[in-house]
Tab-separated table of C-alpha atoms and ligand atoms in Angstrom:
chain	number	residue	atom	x	y	z
M	18	MET	CA	123.477	158.013	102.382
M	19	ASN	CA	123.036	160.121	99.617
M	20	ILE	CA	125.217	162.791	99.004
M	21	ARG	CA	123.537	165.123	100.370
M	22	GLN	CA	124.599	162.973	103.777
M	23	LEU	CA	128.011	162.709	102.867
M	24	GLY	CA	128.817	166.535	102.383
M	25	GLU	CA	131.169	168.106	99.601
M	26	ARG	CA	134.531	166.637	101.397
M	27	GLY	CA	133.093	162.922	101.830
M	28	LEU	CA	132.875	162.607	98.504
M	29	ILE	CA	135.513	164.810	97.750
M	30	SER	CA	138.051	161.076	100.361
M	31	THR	CA	134.768	158.895	98.435
M	32	ILE	CA	136.532	159.688	95.014
M	33	HIS	CA	140.270	159.848	96.103
M	34	ARG	CA	140.103	156.554	98.017
M	35	LEU	CA	139.976	155.090	95.374
M	36	GLN	CA	142.169	156.057	93.264
M	37	ALA	CA	145.337	155.154	92.442
M	38	THR	CA	149.073	156.597	94.330
M	39	PRO	CA	150.329	159.092	91.326
M	40	ALA	CA	154.076	158.099	90.019
M	41	MET	CA	156.895	160.437	92.383
M	42	GLY	CA	157.064	164.371	91.057
M	43	TYR	CA	153.844	164.478	90.535
M	44	ILE	CA	151.748	165.850	93.857
M	45	GLY	CA	148.006	164.563	93.398
M	46	ILE	CA	143.758	165.010	95.328
M	47	GLY	CA	143.715	166.633	98.327
M	48	ASP	CA	145.675	170.323	97.049
M	49	ASP	CA	144.540	173.090	95.458
M	50	ALA	CA	146.152	171.821	92.700
M	51	ALA	CA	147.759	169.165	91.241
M	52	PHE	CA	150.862	169.327	89.790
M	53	LEU	CA	152.813	167.689	86.962
M	54	PRO	CA	156.658	167.412	86.711
M	55	PRO	CA	157.540	168.259	83.235
M	56	SER	CA	157.505	166.181	79.933
M	57	GLU	CA	160.300	166.769	77.555
M	58	LYS	CA	158.314	165.491	74.400
M	59	GLY	CA	155.069	167.910	76.293
M	60	TRP	CA	151.949	167.578	76.448
M	61	LEU	CA	148.667	166.822	75.134
M	62	ALA	CA	145.627	167.988	76.644
M	63	THR	CA	141.556	167.009	76.057
M	64	SER	CA	139.212	166.860	77.963
M	65	ASP	CA	135.143	165.230	76.962
M	66	MET	CA	131.997	165.526	78.810
M	67	LEU	CA	129.480	163.430	79.519
M	68	VAL	CA	125.014	164.385	79.715
M	69	GLU	CA	122.807	162.111	81.602
M	70	GLY	CA	120.461	161.820	78.634
M	71	THR	CA	121.937	164.006	76.062
M	72	HIS	CA	125.703	160.818	76.035
M	73	PHE	CA	123.681	158.266	77.829
M	74	ARG	CA	120.588	157.058	80.583
M	75	TRP	CA	120.939	155.528	83.694
M	76	GLN	CA	118.502	152.471	81.751
M	77	TRP	CA	120.901	151.870	79.475
M	78	MET	CA	124.271	151.456	81.300
M	79	ASP	CA	125.645	150.764	85.264
M	80	PRO	CA	127.529	153.995	87.196
M	81	GLU	CA	130.937	151.679	86.489
M	82	GLN	CA	130.806	151.595	82.359
M	83	LEU	CA	129.146	155.219	81.961
M	84	GLY	CA	133.279	156.338	84.442
M	85	GLU	CA	135.119	153.400	82.250
M	86	LYS	CA	133.573	155.336	79.130
M	87	ALA	CA	134.102	158.432	79.739
M	88	VAL	CA	137.586	157.848	80.503
M	89	ALA	CA	137.829	155.310	77.692
M	90	VAL	CA	136.398	158.090	74.963
M	91	ASN	CA	138.930	160.949	76.424
M	92	VAL	CA	141.715	158.178	76.043
M	93	SER	CA	141.119	157.525	73.236
M	94	ASP	CA	141.555	161.999	71.756
M	95	ILE	CA	145.675	161.484	73.492
M	96	ALA	CA	145.021	157.851	70.981
M	97	ALA	CA	145.021	159.355	68.067
M	98	MET	CA	147.494	162.409	68.679
M	99	GLY	CA	149.820	158.886	69.358
M	100	GLY	CA	150.091	159.257	72.858
M	101	LEU	CA	150.561	157.927	75.913
M	102	PRO	CA	147.276	158.910	78.342
M	103	LYS	CA	149.541	160.446	82.174
M	104	VAL	CA	146.748	162.349	84.799
M	105	CYS	CA	143.518	162.787	84.250
M	106	LEU	CA	141.204	165.398	85.962
M	107	THR	CA	137.171	165.449	86.578
M	108	SER	CA	134.605	167.578	87.100
M	109	LEU	CA	131.652	165.899	88.878
M	110	GLY	CA	128.173	167.851	88.125
M	111	VAL	CA	125.395	164.677	90.210
M	112	ASP	CA	122.096	165.411	92.503
M	113	GLY	CA	122.779	165.833	96.123
M	114	GLU	CA	120.085	162.924	96.284
M	115	VAL	CA	122.251	160.886	94.741
M	116	ASP	CA	123.101	157.731	96.546
M	117	VAL	CA	126.443	157.741	97.496
M	118	GLN	CA	127.058	153.843	95.552
M	119	VAL	CA	126.479	155.930	91.962
M	120	ILE	CA	129.937	157.853	92.990
M	121	GLU	CA	131.461	154.890	94.378
M	122	GLY	CA	130.456	153.112	90.616
M	123	ILE	CA	131.952	155.702	88.768
M	124	TYR	CA	134.968	156.141	90.597
M	125	ARG	CA	135.709	152.765	90.502
M	126	GLY	CA	135.467	152.260	87.098
M	127	VAL	CA	137.169	155.396	86.053
M	128	ALA	CA	139.926	154.055	88.756
M	129	ARG	CA	139.317	150.445	86.124
M	130	ALA	CA	140.095	151.856	82.954
M	131	LEU	CA	142.730	154.199	84.052
M	132	ASP	CA	144.294	151.521	85.272
M	133	ARG	CA	144.299	149.735	81.531
M	134	TYR	CA	145.875	152.707	80.289
M	135	GLY	CA	148.618	153.360	82.751
M	136	ALA	CA	146.959	157.161	83.822
M	137	VAL	CA	146.240	158.638	87.548
M	138	LEU	CA	143.324	161.132	88.192
M	139	ILE	CA	145.866	163.189	89.959
M	140	GLY	CA	141.678	166.414	90.691
M	141	GLY	CA	139.347	167.749	89.848
M	142	ASP	CA	136.402	169.402	90.668
M	143	THR	CA	132.814	168.489	92.170
M	144	VAL	CA	129.464	170.442	91.994
M	145	GLU	CA	125.266	170.266	92.607
M	146	SER	CA	123.643	169.864	89.674
M	147	SER	CA	119.685	169.696	89.987
M	148	ALA	CA	119.256	168.496	85.829
M	149	GLY	CA	121.392	165.353	86.138
M	150	LEU	CA	124.680	164.181	86.342
M	151	VAL	CA	127.267	166.253	84.533
M	152	LEU	CA	131.184	164.293	84.020
M	153	ASP	CA	133.364	165.844	82.111
M	154	VAL	CA	137.607	164.435	81.891
M	155	MET	CA	140.083	166.223	81.514
M	156	MET	CA	143.156	163.990	80.122
M	157	LEU	CA	146.656	165.328	80.243
M	158	GLY	CA	149.196	162.849	78.004
M	159	GLU	CA	152.779	162.263	77.097
M	160	PRO	CA	153.345	162.295	72.828
M	161	SER	CA	155.498	159.700	71.380
M	162	ALA	CA	159.030	160.150	71.166
M	163	ALA	CA	157.628	161.231	67.140
M	164	GLY	CA	156.256	163.729	68.246
M	165	PRO	CA	152.289	164.966	68.013
M	166	VAL	CA	150.840	162.425	65.577
M	167	LEU	CA	147.842	165.661	63.555
M	168	ARG	CA	144.722	165.181	61.205
M	169	ARG	CA	146.369	167.505	58.934
M	170	GLY	CA	149.368	165.667	57.303
M	171	ALA	CA	148.077	162.990	54.694
M	172	ARG	CA	149.323	163.134	51.212
M	173	PRO	CA	147.845	162.299	47.908
M	174	GLY	CA	148.903	158.394	47.246
M	175	ASP	CA	148.883	157.914	51.336
M	176	ARG	CA	146.984	154.915	52.230
M	177	LEU	CA	143.808	155.279	54.384
M	178	VAL	CA	143.754	152.378	57.361
M	179	VAL	CA	141.588	151.644	59.875
M	180	THR	CA	142.037	149.749	62.916
M	181	GLY	CA	139.011	147.382	64.729
M	182	ARG	CA	135.336	148.043	63.400
M	183	LEU	CA	132.835	150.603	61.622
M	184	GLY	CA	129.979	150.627	63.125
M	185	ALA	CA	129.210	147.690	65.691
M	186	ALA	CA	128.462	150.914	67.963
M	187	TYR	CA	125.775	151.806	66.445
M	188	GLY	CA	124.718	149.046	66.298
M	189	GLY	CA	124.692	148.867	70.046
M	190	LEU	CA	122.936	152.132	70.462
M	191	GLN	CA	119.703	150.605	68.357
M	192	LEU	CA	119.732	147.249	70.390
M	193	LEU	CA	119.665	150.018	73.748
M	194	GLU	CA	116.497	152.141	71.276
M	195	ARG	CA	115.048	148.506	71.201
M	196	GLY	CA	114.426	147.713	74.729
M	197	VAL	CA	118.004	145.658	75.205
M	198	ARG	CA	119.783	145.396	78.284
M	199	TRP	CA	123.815	144.111	78.853
M	200	PRO	CA	124.429	141.583	78.118
M	201	GLY	CA	121.946	140.990	76.199
M	202	THR	CA	121.017	137.408	75.204
M	203	SER	CA	122.679	136.203	72.114
M	204	MET	CA	126.896	137.629	71.096
M	205	LEU	CA	125.394	140.016	68.638
M	206	GLU	CA	123.478	141.456	71.198
M	207	ARG	CA	126.754	141.061	73.193
M	208	SER	CA	128.757	142.114	70.115
M	209	LEU	CA	127.563	144.635	69.461
M	210	LEU	CA	126.502	146.207	73.193
M	211	THR	CA	129.541	146.438	73.408
M	212	ALA	CA	131.622	148.347	70.917
M	213	GLN	CA	128.195	151.186	72.180
M	214	MET	CA	129.022	150.909	76.341
M	215	ALA	CA	132.880	149.456	76.601
M	216	PRO	CA	134.834	150.629	73.590
M	217	LEU	CA	138.460	150.317	74.465
M	218	ALA	CA	140.690	153.291	73.370
M	219	ARG	CA	143.256	151.848	70.785
M	220	VAL	CA	146.800	153.369	72.811
M	221	GLU	CA	148.733	150.189	71.629
M	222	ALA	CA	148.058	151.018	67.612
M	223	GLY	CA	148.279	154.869	67.982
M	224	VAL	CA	151.857	154.853	69.569
M	225	ALA	CA	153.166	151.146	66.911
M	226	LEU	CA	151.735	153.613	64.315
M	227	ALA	CA	153.385	157.402	64.962
M	228	PRO	CA	156.528	156.953	63.745
M	229	LEU	CA	155.474	155.723	60.404
M	230	VAL	CA	151.906	158.115	59.020
M	231	HIS	CA	151.495	161.248	58.235
M	232	ALA	CA	148.548	161.848	60.080
M	233	MET	CA	145.927	160.244	62.206
M	234	THR	CA	142.982	160.660	64.198
M	235	ASP	CA	139.792	158.231	66.109
M	236	ILE	CA	136.320	157.784	64.913
M	237	SER	CA	134.062	158.987	67.726
M	238	ASP	CA	131.575	160.608	65.037
M	239	GLY	CA	131.613	158.669	62.043
M	240	LEU	CA	134.305	158.020	59.267
M	241	VAL	CA	132.687	160.697	56.791
M	242	SER	CA	133.365	163.230	59.704
M	243	GLU	CA	136.806	162.944	60.731
M	244	LEU	CA	137.271	161.900	56.203
M	245	ARG	CA	135.779	165.921	55.542
M	246	GLU	CA	138.841	167.042	58.034
M	247	LEU	CA	141.120	165.396	57.806
M	248	SER	CA	140.766	165.301	53.666
M	249	GLN	CA	139.971	169.506	54.332
M	250	PHE	CA	143.363	169.576	57.496
M	251	GLY	CA	145.205	168.486	54.866
M	252	SER	CA	143.773	170.259	51.392
M	253	VAL	CA	144.001	167.011	50.328
M	254	GLY	CA	141.343	164.035	48.759
M	255	VAL	CA	140.018	161.412	50.050
M	256	ARG	CA	138.563	157.690	48.390
M	257	ILE	CA	137.778	155.099	49.615
M	258	THR	CA	136.063	151.916	49.183
M	259	GLU	CA	132.960	150.707	49.748
M	260	SER	CA	133.346	146.922	49.713
M	261	LEU	CA	136.781	147.390	51.893
M	262	LEU	CA	135.273	149.105	55.548
M	263	PRO	CA	136.085	146.861	58.617
M	264	ILE	CA	132.347	145.656	59.252
M	265	ASP	CA	131.546	142.984	61.605
M	266	GLN	CA	128.930	139.676	60.673
M	267	ALA	CA	126.937	141.394	63.622
M	268	THR	CA	126.365	144.335	63.008
M	269	GLN	CA	125.655	143.362	59.380
M	270	GLU	CA	123.306	140.984	60.445
M	271	LEU	CA	121.428	144.122	62.399
M	272	ALA	CA	121.374	146.720	59.970
M	273	ALA	CA	119.858	144.259	57.179
M	274	GLU	CA	117.019	142.468	60.307
M	275	LEU	CA	116.083	146.336	60.592
M	276	ASP	CA	115.949	147.453	57.091
M	277	ALA	CA	119.348	149.247	57.530
M	278	ARG	CA	122.050	150.578	55.123
M	279	VAL	CA	125.553	149.015	56.829
M	280	SER	CA	127.725	150.838	55.113
M	281	ASP	CA	125.522	154.356	57.133
M	282	TRP	CA	126.111	152.905	60.357
M	283	ALA	CA	130.025	153.125	59.299
M	284	TYR	CA	129.936	156.361	57.162
M	285	TYR	CA	128.052	158.416	60.379
M	286	GLY	CA	126.534	156.329	63.499
M	287	GLY	CA	130.140	157.123	65.679
M	288	GLU	CA	130.907	156.412	68.789
M	289	ASP	CA	133.691	153.169	67.197
M	290	TYR	CA	136.153	155.319	68.397
M	291	GLU	CA	139.375	153.446	65.872
M	292	LEU	CA	141.995	154.744	64.387
M	293	LEU	CA	142.079	156.618	61.148
M	294	ALA	CA	145.615	156.830	58.780
M	295	ALA	CA	147.144	157.754	56.852
M	296	ILE	CA	150.540	156.180	55.367
M	297	ALA	CA	152.804	156.388	52.739
M	298	PRO	CA	152.675	152.910	50.606
M	299	SER	CA	155.710	152.342	51.092
M	300	ARG	CA	155.398	151.653	54.905
M	301	MET	CA	152.420	149.988	54.973
M	302	PRO	CA	154.611	146.125	55.234
M	303	GLU	CA	155.997	147.910	58.225
M	304	ALA	CA	152.660	149.471	59.917
M	305	ARG	CA	151.072	145.233	59.431
M	306	ARG	CA	153.989	144.398	61.172
M	307	ARG	CA	153.559	146.455	64.325
M	308	LEU	CA	149.289	146.294	65.035
M	309	GLU	CA	149.819	142.559	63.932
M	310	GLN	CA	152.114	142.324	66.875
M	311	ILE	CA	149.870	144.044	69.927
M	312	GLY	CA	146.967	141.278	67.693
M	313	LEU	CA	145.433	144.141	66.116
M	314	ALA	CA	142.859	143.262	62.413
M	315	PHE	CA	144.535	146.645	60.139
M	316	CYS	CA	142.351	147.293	57.158
M	317	GLU	CA	143.068	149.538	54.548
M	318	VAL	CA	139.216	151.115	52.555
M	319	GLY	CA	141.039	153.598	50.554
M	320	VAL	CA	143.489	156.530	49.580
M	321	ILE	CA	144.477	159.764	49.592
M	322	THR	CA	143.859	162.136	46.447
M	323	ASP	CA	144.245	165.907	44.948
M	324	GLU	CA	141.103	166.632	44.255
M	325	PRO	CA	139.458	167.716	47.820
M	326	GLY	CA	136.485	166.177	48.411
M	327	VAL	CA	135.113	161.929	49.912
M	328	ILE	CA	134.744	160.484	48.070
M	329	ALA	CA	132.993	156.330	48.078
M	330	VAL	CA	133.502	153.809	45.323
M	331	THR	CA	130.265	151.557	45.413
M	332	ALA	CA	128.325	148.692	43.589
M	333	GLU	CA	126.780	151.798	42.165
M	334	GLY	CA	129.738	154.191	40.771
M	335	GLU	CA	131.130	156.643	42.798
M	336	VAL	CA	128.925	158.864	45.329
M	337	LEU	CA	130.225	162.179	46.686
M	338	LEU	CA	129.893	161.799	50.245
M	339	ASP	CA	128.132	165.692	51.884
M	340	ASP	CA	128.743	165.665	56.280
M	341	ALA	CA	125.098	166.473	55.871
M	342	ARG	CA	124.631	163.282	57.852
M	343	ALA	CA	127.850	163.388	59.760
M	344	TYR	CA	126.619	163.790	63.239
M	345	ASP	CA	126.523	166.714	65.067
M	346	PRO	CA	126.443	167.343	68.852
M	347	PHE	CA	123.924	169.992	68.163
M	348	ALA	CA	122.198	169.084	65.656
M	349	ALA	CA	118.067	168.540	66.755
M	350	SER	CA	117.821	165.127	66.756
M	351	ARG	CA	120.215	162.033	65.171
M	352	ILE	CA	119.971	162.028	61.636
M	353	LEU	CA	120.309	158.282	60.971
K	23	MG	MG1	139.166	162.101	68.690
């Protein structure tokens, strides 16, 4: 059955049926609007949209993977503020000819990801779209007891740390563009495709680090783009050491195979969804201990300085990293 045959009411009840029930005090799907009880600490709000042809292709991922990723990238922004995701709304644009099973798949993925992060769907919208599928997620979360952690606030002398690995998601994209399909045929392919297609938002890490950091953000548009913002918003400079970038072996192997500079993948590739934080040296041991407790790698990649700009210390010397190559969603094409 396709969506036109099912109708909007049928579509909404299909979506509703797949979702968990909101907690007491919340009013979710089914009324004119959702209702949220007051939050003592206030609310964080973010939205992020996935568009067919721009952000995903159906040859690359199945509906469940799309639903999960759409939630994860939104939760990542809540995690970047040190918060906990609570509720979300989704706006879906879809062609009436699309099979209902596609929508069921997407919302099974949405439900699974929301369950993982402790959040629930409370409303949204559905519209006809003849221009391909669009899934917009709006996520609300509660800041930690320490309050929202901002991009600005880094101080000269702070250490810069990154959770997880960088460049792997871009490696996964390279594989997809070369015709490799999930789950790949080797550990290398599986690992890089996972980074690209099934990123995990670092909620636990964000909560653990929130009381310790001066500034934090998630790395969605490539390290350099985030470093630039950290530097500009905080009126400070950044000096990173290229040899310290957490680039794993799978990513290095693929880059070597494709004759690409792997550091460029980390700098400009994007979609890693790891956290980047500035931490005072005195708080580094505690930060390290907290991340170890949740089983996460913790990598010191550089330091905050008082000269504006983003500088990389490389084997060839110091290089000023400009954002001429940084990811821009409105640029004509990807730069790498
Ligand atoms: Mg972000």
